[in-house]
């Protein structure tokens, strides 16, 4: 086999070409004005634009002339607000820019798989982003400036196309809730020319909570003794539940369904009580200052504990430990001290515990009263403060004897604003499914110091400048981290909480709430045996040691990645500046996760790798390995004809084994692996491929080849029918796809199996993309009749001009070879979120092949399917080899699982 490799390409090394790419910046989509007299119709859409009487105002030759809408009456806002006494919360929507070209191949795929806009839910907005932003109410003018700069009150349309003058009238309405919706109504009218449509606070709270619990996979979590654990809520079993909103006072709402709720109880002892008493007793000037004091407090100097009554002993007969609070502030009765004799820190902590315990107890008693299993807490009082959540959780656990748990929401500060947003008629988000939302965590100003800031930085130059300032300031600008989890002293209470310094390190940083990307074209992979039980991540990063290891791996790989990214943009000064900013930003993300692993939700290795790719794209490195992939594709395509010739000379059994061996050997080419990167410096890709094949010996670490061979070739002369359709999830460019997966696809085609190559929608490391694959297939088809006919049948050669050698004498099947994008841009894949094209192609598929470490080991190693599944990968990480497979680096996995 090694002899087929020809010398002319041996000298091609995987060096980086200097080539400048076109830069694309993610920005708010501009709505191009329709022709006068036409109308916009969107089934189930937000209120439509009335274009009757529309006229161009000004010079007709202008590139973006002003268009006047004299009869526009409906609101077209994509903004909603919750204006509280301390904070203004904004939720706003921005459209995704439609970057995907509707080429012939894509249209052909849609027709073949029966995908049309009429077959899917008709979304008014074909994709977009939900943003969550906070401002201090005292700085309301900054909030108004932000709204105006983005034209959010006018549907996010830029002023040059849809001038404020044309829309600033009494007909433009923005939904708002909270007391400020009344207090500042004139200010919004004067500054923005809009009217605030006031929504009921409780309606909004419930609507916001329902949306989050149904649409976001890792929204709810428990918090006990400093440990955050996410809880998956089945949206079909969500109701009823108790929503406890802790603001100035406390409302307890029994929620029975969408729009069905009842305020069943409450208490006037809430956040206002804590802040009011705290202000009187400690002279604190802000709520945050009071919380900061509590972190350094010792409530034992003020609270009367069970041990104070019983001489330091537990009251074990009724299950009370010595540290249980018997009476809040009770110790002050017997002490002859004045207020100034007590430390403000101790007073603050005693207050916090008293009120949190009281709220937790009342909440549980109401849940018990109505037989409710779930209790969700939210509101301004909590604000992601770890000790507050621990105290409430302890109270619920204590009074329920462990039968109930307090749960919290990641977006709890935005319930009201989100509910107000949902109150727009025809907003199109009513039945969004959990798989259609993807949360991203961009870098921005809210990262500074854990304090409440304005919106994330959006402009690229702003981001770069801020990251440079980040470096200059050094330790002055750090990632916000929570306090160290307090220890416990038995059933009763907590010891003195430990502080991480003089600044409050709550979980309330804006960075903990990302941007929700709505992607209506994402579906659940229909061939999963049980999508509810499916967990993509193989590695459990809740183990701190495991998390630390992988964060270190990513950190060590960062310099090499930055070099590749800068080189992909031609090595310009601008590219170097962006590369440095990316490095600082991603390092800051890693540092944040090291301090608080659950900061961004439930974390898996797939999430980490996707975070890296998103961060690259944020600084406009859209394909860091582009030139490397091109060179490796060229080198591999040059030797492909000899490989196919040798395969065709083999027996059926030898050929099948050689094909699988070839996939495993070629999978060594992975620029995401440190071990592989080291190999690249020691030889050409062909030399590495040759070495890889020589070292492979059976049995492999996971070796189900014989079982797969039996399914393909049969036993005792009984040949089984071929698979009808196979989905091949491909991995890397170069030898991996050209010398590994394409020959395997060719053999399946020869046997009469339709083949769908599933590749990334966006670049990730050196992974091949769906946009690149047709050109690779077209090149390969120049020397192979099987691939050419299949590619023609699959619509891959519609735009390609190729010269084909004399046709083979063998009669060839006309089954198609197709390419679809998987819907993601990561080395891993979550099969709960694949493109609609993949989901449609899967409906008639009876074989799934997952190839590569990211797709077959890091994710989906334990996934079960309704059809036959083959998982192929070479392990390029020593720790993974040892922990998961009890083996070594470069071990191979060939895992075949018949249809379940």
Short mmCIF file of C-alpha atoms in Angstrom, two decimals, residues 19-275:
data_model
loop_
_atom_site.label_atom_id
_atom_site.label_comp_id
_atom_site.label_asym_id
_atom_site.label_seq_id
_atom_site.Cartn_x
_atom_site.Cartn_y
_atom_site.Cartn_z
CA UNK A 19 -2.72 35.28 1.51
CA UNK A 20 -5.06 38.07 2.41
CA UNK A 21 -8.70 37.08 2.75
CA UNK A 22 -11.83 39.07 2.45
CA UNK A 23 -12.86 40.30 5.86
CA UNK A 24 -16.46 39.97 6.87
CA UNK A 25 -17.82 41.70 9.89
CA UNK A 26 -20.85 40.47 11.78
CA UNK A 27 -23.16 43.41 12.11
CA UNK A 28 -26.77 44.29 12.52
CA UNK A 29 -28.63 43.44 9.32
CA UNK A 30 -29.90 46.38 7.37
CA UNK A 31 -33.37 45.99 5.98
CA UNK A 32 -33.34 47.03 2.35
CA UNK A 33 -36.40 49.14 1.57
CA UNK A 34 -38.92 47.41 -0.69
CA UNK A 35 -40.25 48.99 -3.83
CA UNK A 36 -42.96 51.57 -3.31
CA UNK A 37 -46.44 50.15 -3.41
CA UNK A 38 -45.43 46.65 -2.36
CA UNK A 39 -46.10 45.11 1.03
CA UNK A 40 -44.28 42.77 3.33
CA UNK A 41 -46.24 39.65 4.25
CA UNK A 42 -44.91 37.26 6.84
CA UNK A 43 -47.15 34.58 8.23
CA UNK A 44 -47.17 34.88 11.99
CA UNK A 45 -44.83 37.86 11.82
CA UNK A 46 -44.44 40.94 13.90
CA UNK A 47 -46.84 43.70 12.85
CA UNK A 48 -46.22 44.43 9.18
CA UNK A 49 -44.93 47.58 7.58
CA UNK A 50 -47.65 49.53 5.82
CA UNK A 51 -45.99 50.63 2.59
CA UNK A 52 -49.04 52.19 1.01
CA UNK A 53 -48.17 55.65 -0.18
CA UNK A 54 -44.47 55.02 0.36
CA UNK A 55 -42.32 57.48 -1.51
CA UNK A 56 -38.66 58.23 -1.95
CA UNK A 57 -37.77 61.52 -0.34
CA UNK A 58 -34.78 63.38 -1.72
CA UNK A 59 -32.42 62.50 -4.56
CA UNK A 60 -33.45 59.37 -6.47
CA UNK A 61 -29.81 58.76 -7.41
CA UNK A 62 -28.67 58.38 -3.80
CA UNK A 63 -27.41 54.92 -2.90
CA UNK A 64 -29.68 54.69 0.15
CA UNK A 65 -32.40 57.27 -0.37
CA UNK A 66 -34.77 58.14 2.45
CA UNK A 67 -38.14 56.41 2.20
CA UNK A 68 -41.15 57.97 3.84
CA UNK A 69 -43.93 55.73 5.24
CA UNK A 70 -46.87 58.08 5.69
CA UNK A 71 -49.39 55.38 6.64
CA UNK A 72 -47.27 53.30 8.98
CA UNK A 73 -49.30 52.72 12.14
CA UNK A 74 -48.14 49.43 13.69
CA UNK A 75 -45.12 49.29 15.92
CA UNK A 76 -42.06 47.70 14.37
CA UNK A 77 -39.92 47.63 17.49
CA UNK A 78 -37.58 44.79 18.29
CA UNK A 79 -37.03 46.09 21.81
CA UNK A 80 -38.62 45.62 25.23
CA UNK A 81 -37.62 47.05 28.61
CA UNK A 82 -38.03 46.35 32.30
CA UNK A 83 -37.33 49.65 34.06
CA UNK A 84 -36.79 49.03 37.76
CA UNK A 85 -35.71 51.30 40.55
CA UNK A 86 -32.06 50.24 40.29
CA UNK A 87 -31.63 48.60 36.90
CA UNK A 88 -32.99 48.92 33.40
CA UNK A 89 -33.07 45.57 31.62
CA UNK A 90 -33.26 45.49 27.83
CA UNK A 91 -34.07 42.59 25.56
CA UNK A 92 -33.67 43.35 21.88
CA UNK A 93 -33.67 41.34 18.70
CA UNK A 94 -31.34 41.71 15.74
CA UNK A 95 -31.73 39.83 12.49
CA UNK A 96 -29.11 37.42 11.25
CA UNK A 97 -27.49 38.45 8.04
CA UNK A 98 -28.31 35.93 5.34
CA UNK A 99 -24.84 34.93 4.18
CA UNK A 100 -25.61 31.59 2.59
CA UNK A 101 -25.90 31.70 -1.19
CA UNK A 102 -28.87 29.84 -2.57
CA UNK A 103 -26.86 28.05 -5.24
CA UNK A 104 -27.99 25.29 -7.59
CA UNK A 105 -26.60 22.55 -5.39
CA UNK A 106 -28.53 23.75 -2.33
CA UNK A 107 -31.73 24.07 -4.31
CA UNK A 108 -31.18 20.58 -5.65
CA UNK A 109 -30.72 19.21 -2.12
CA UNK A 110 -33.88 20.90 -0.90
CA UNK A 111 -35.89 19.45 -3.76
CA UNK A 112 -34.40 16.00 -3.29
CA UNK A 113 -35.11 15.94 0.46
CA UNK A 114 -38.49 17.60 0.12
CA UNK A 115 -37.53 20.72 2.03
CA UNK A 116 -39.42 23.87 1.24
CA UNK A 117 -40.51 26.89 3.21
CA UNK A 118 -44.03 25.54 3.08
CA UNK A 119 -43.06 22.29 4.79
CA UNK A 120 -41.51 24.01 7.78
CA UNK A 121 -42.94 26.35 10.38
CA UNK A 122 -43.14 29.78 8.80
CA UNK A 123 -40.88 31.99 10.89
CA UNK A 124 -41.38 35.72 10.62
CA UNK A 125 -37.71 36.28 11.29
CA UNK A 126 -35.47 33.86 9.46
CA UNK A 127 -32.90 33.82 12.20
CA UNK A 128 -31.54 36.41 14.58
CA UNK A 129 -30.17 37.16 17.99
CA UNK A 130 -31.75 37.97 21.33
CA UNK A 131 -29.51 40.34 23.28
CA UNK A 132 -29.66 40.97 27.02
CA UNK A 133 -28.32 44.29 28.29
CA UNK A 134 -28.38 46.08 31.66
CA UNK A 135 -28.01 49.75 32.57
CA UNK A 136 -28.19 51.41 35.94
CA UNK A 137 -31.45 53.33 36.17
CA UNK A 138 -29.53 56.35 37.45
CA UNK A 139 -27.79 56.39 34.06
CA UNK A 140 -30.94 56.23 31.99
CA UNK A 141 -29.57 58.71 29.46
CA UNK A 142 -26.85 56.18 28.54
CA UNK A 143 -29.61 53.66 27.93
CA UNK A 144 -31.50 56.08 25.71
CA UNK A 145 -28.34 56.88 23.75
CA UNK A 146 -27.78 53.16 23.20
CA UNK A 147 -31.33 52.61 21.94
CA UNK A 148 -31.04 55.57 19.59
CA UNK A 149 -27.63 54.58 18.25
CA UNK A 150 -28.92 51.16 17.22
CA UNK A 151 -32.36 52.45 16.21
CA UNK A 152 -33.89 49.67 18.30
CA UNK A 153 -37.13 51.58 18.74
CA UNK A 154 -37.47 51.55 14.94
CA UNK A 155 -36.96 47.84 14.45
CA UNK A 156 -33.18 48.01 14.33
CA UNK A 157 -33.21 49.71 10.94
CA UNK A 158 -30.37 52.11 10.32
CA UNK A 159 -31.21 55.77 10.19
CA UNK A 160 -29.95 56.30 6.65
CA UNK A 161 -32.57 53.94 5.25
CA UNK A 162 -35.43 54.52 7.63
CA UNK A 163 -34.97 58.01 9.07
CA UNK A 164 -36.02 58.71 12.61
CA UNK A 165 -38.17 61.56 11.33
CA UNK A 166 -40.31 59.11 9.40
CA UNK A 167 -40.93 56.90 12.41
CA UNK A 168 -40.74 59.24 15.40
CA UNK A 169 -44.44 59.78 16.02
CA UNK A 170 -47.16 58.65 18.32
CA UNK A 171 -47.62 55.39 16.40
CA UNK A 172 -44.22 53.98 17.37
CA UNK A 173 -44.68 51.92 20.52
CA UNK A 174 -42.17 50.10 22.72
CA UNK A 175 -43.26 47.49 25.25
CA UNK A 176 -42.10 48.16 28.80
CA UNK A 177 -42.77 46.96 32.32
CA UNK A 178 -41.67 47.99 35.80
CA UNK A 179 -42.26 51.20 37.71
CA UNK A 180 -40.00 53.15 35.38
CA UNK A 181 -42.38 52.48 32.50
CA UNK A 182 -44.64 55.03 34.21
CA UNK A 183 -41.98 57.26 35.72
CA UNK A 184 -39.99 57.81 32.51
CA UNK A 185 -42.74 57.74 29.89
CA UNK A 186 -42.33 61.45 29.09
CA UNK A 187 -38.54 61.11 28.84
CA UNK A 188 -38.84 58.35 26.24
CA UNK A 189 -41.34 60.45 24.32
CA UNK A 190 -39.11 63.53 24.37
CA UNK A 191 -35.81 61.77 23.59
CA UNK A 192 -36.92 59.02 21.20
CA UNK A 193 -40.38 60.06 20.10
CA UNK A 194 -41.90 56.75 21.19
CA UNK A 195 -44.71 55.75 23.48
CA UNK A 196 -44.18 53.14 26.18
CA UNK A 197 -46.86 50.47 26.14
CA UNK A 198 -46.99 49.39 29.78
CA UNK A 199 -47.29 45.67 30.44
CA UNK A 200 -48.28 44.10 33.74
CA UNK A 201 -45.20 43.10 35.74
CA UNK A 202 -46.56 39.75 36.88
CA UNK A 203 -47.73 38.82 33.38
CA UNK A 204 -44.24 39.58 32.12
CA UNK A 205 -42.45 37.68 34.88
CA UNK A 206 -44.43 34.52 34.18
CA UNK A 207 -44.17 34.82 30.40
CA UNK A 208 -40.40 35.34 30.65
CA UNK A 209 -39.93 32.39 32.99
CA UNK A 210 -42.06 30.09 30.83
CA UNK A 211 -40.11 30.98 27.71
CA UNK A 212 -36.73 30.42 29.35
CA UNK A 213 -37.70 27.11 30.95
CA UNK A 214 -39.10 25.74 27.70
CA UNK A 215 -36.64 27.16 25.18
CA UNK A 216 -33.22 27.01 26.86
CA UNK A 217 -31.68 23.65 27.71
CA UNK A 218 -29.53 24.67 30.69
CA UNK A 219 -31.51 27.52 32.17
CA UNK A 220 -32.42 26.18 35.62
CA UNK A 221 -29.89 25.16 38.26
CA UNK A 222 -29.58 24.32 41.94
CA UNK A 223 -26.99 25.99 44.16
CA UNK A 224 -25.89 24.20 47.34
CA UNK A 225 -22.73 24.88 49.30
CA UNK A 226 -21.21 26.78 46.43
CA UNK A 227 -21.88 24.06 43.85
CA UNK A 228 -24.00 24.91 40.82
CA UNK A 229 -25.75 21.98 39.17
CA UNK A 230 -27.91 22.38 36.08
CA UNK A 231 -31.31 20.73 35.94
CA UNK A 232 -32.91 19.65 32.68
CA UNK A 233 -36.61 20.45 32.70
CA UNK A 234 -38.93 18.48 30.43
CA UNK A 235 -41.11 21.16 28.86
CA UNK A 236 -43.96 18.67 28.67
CA UNK A 237 -43.79 18.27 32.45
CA UNK A 238 -43.04 21.88 33.41
CA UNK A 239 -46.35 22.91 34.94
CA UNK A 240 -47.37 23.55 37.62
CA UNK A 241 -44.53 25.28 39.47
CA UNK A 242 -44.03 28.04 42.04
CA UNK A 243 -42.26 31.20 40.88
CA UNK A 244 -40.88 33.22 43.77
CA UNK A 245 -39.97 36.73 42.68
CA UNK A 246 -37.89 38.55 45.28
CA UNK A 247 -37.87 42.26 44.64
CA UNK A 248 -38.50 44.91 47.26
CA UNK A 249 -41.21 42.59 48.50
CA UNK A 250 -41.83 38.95 47.60
CA UNK A 251 -44.52 37.54 45.34
CA UNK A 252 -45.21 33.82 45.13
CA UNK A 253 -46.93 32.83 41.92
CA UNK A 254 -48.44 29.44 41.12
CA UNK A 255 -47.93 28.93 37.39
CA UNK A 256 -50.23 26.41 35.72
CA UNK A 257 -49.44 27.10 32.06
CA UNK A 258 -48.86 29.78 29.48
CA UNK A 259 -50.88 32.77 30.65
CA UNK A 260 -52.32 30.73 33.52
CA UNK A 261 -51.10 31.79 36.93
CA UNK A 262 -52.22 33.02 40.32
CA UNK A 263 -50.42 34.98 43.00
CA UNK A 264 -50.98 32.68 45.94
CA UNK A 265 -48.88 34.33 48.61
CA UNK A 266 -46.08 36.73 49.36
CA UNK A 267 -44.31 38.59 52.10
CA UNK A 268 -43.38 42.20 52.71
CA UNK A 269 -40.00 41.03 54.04
CA UNK A 270 -37.88 41.02 50.91
CA UNK A 271 -35.05 42.77 49.14
CA UNK A 272 -36.31 46.18 50.20
CA UNK A 273 -36.25 45.03 53.80
CA UNK A 274 -32.65 43.90 53.52
CA UNK A 275 -31.57 47.08 51.79
#
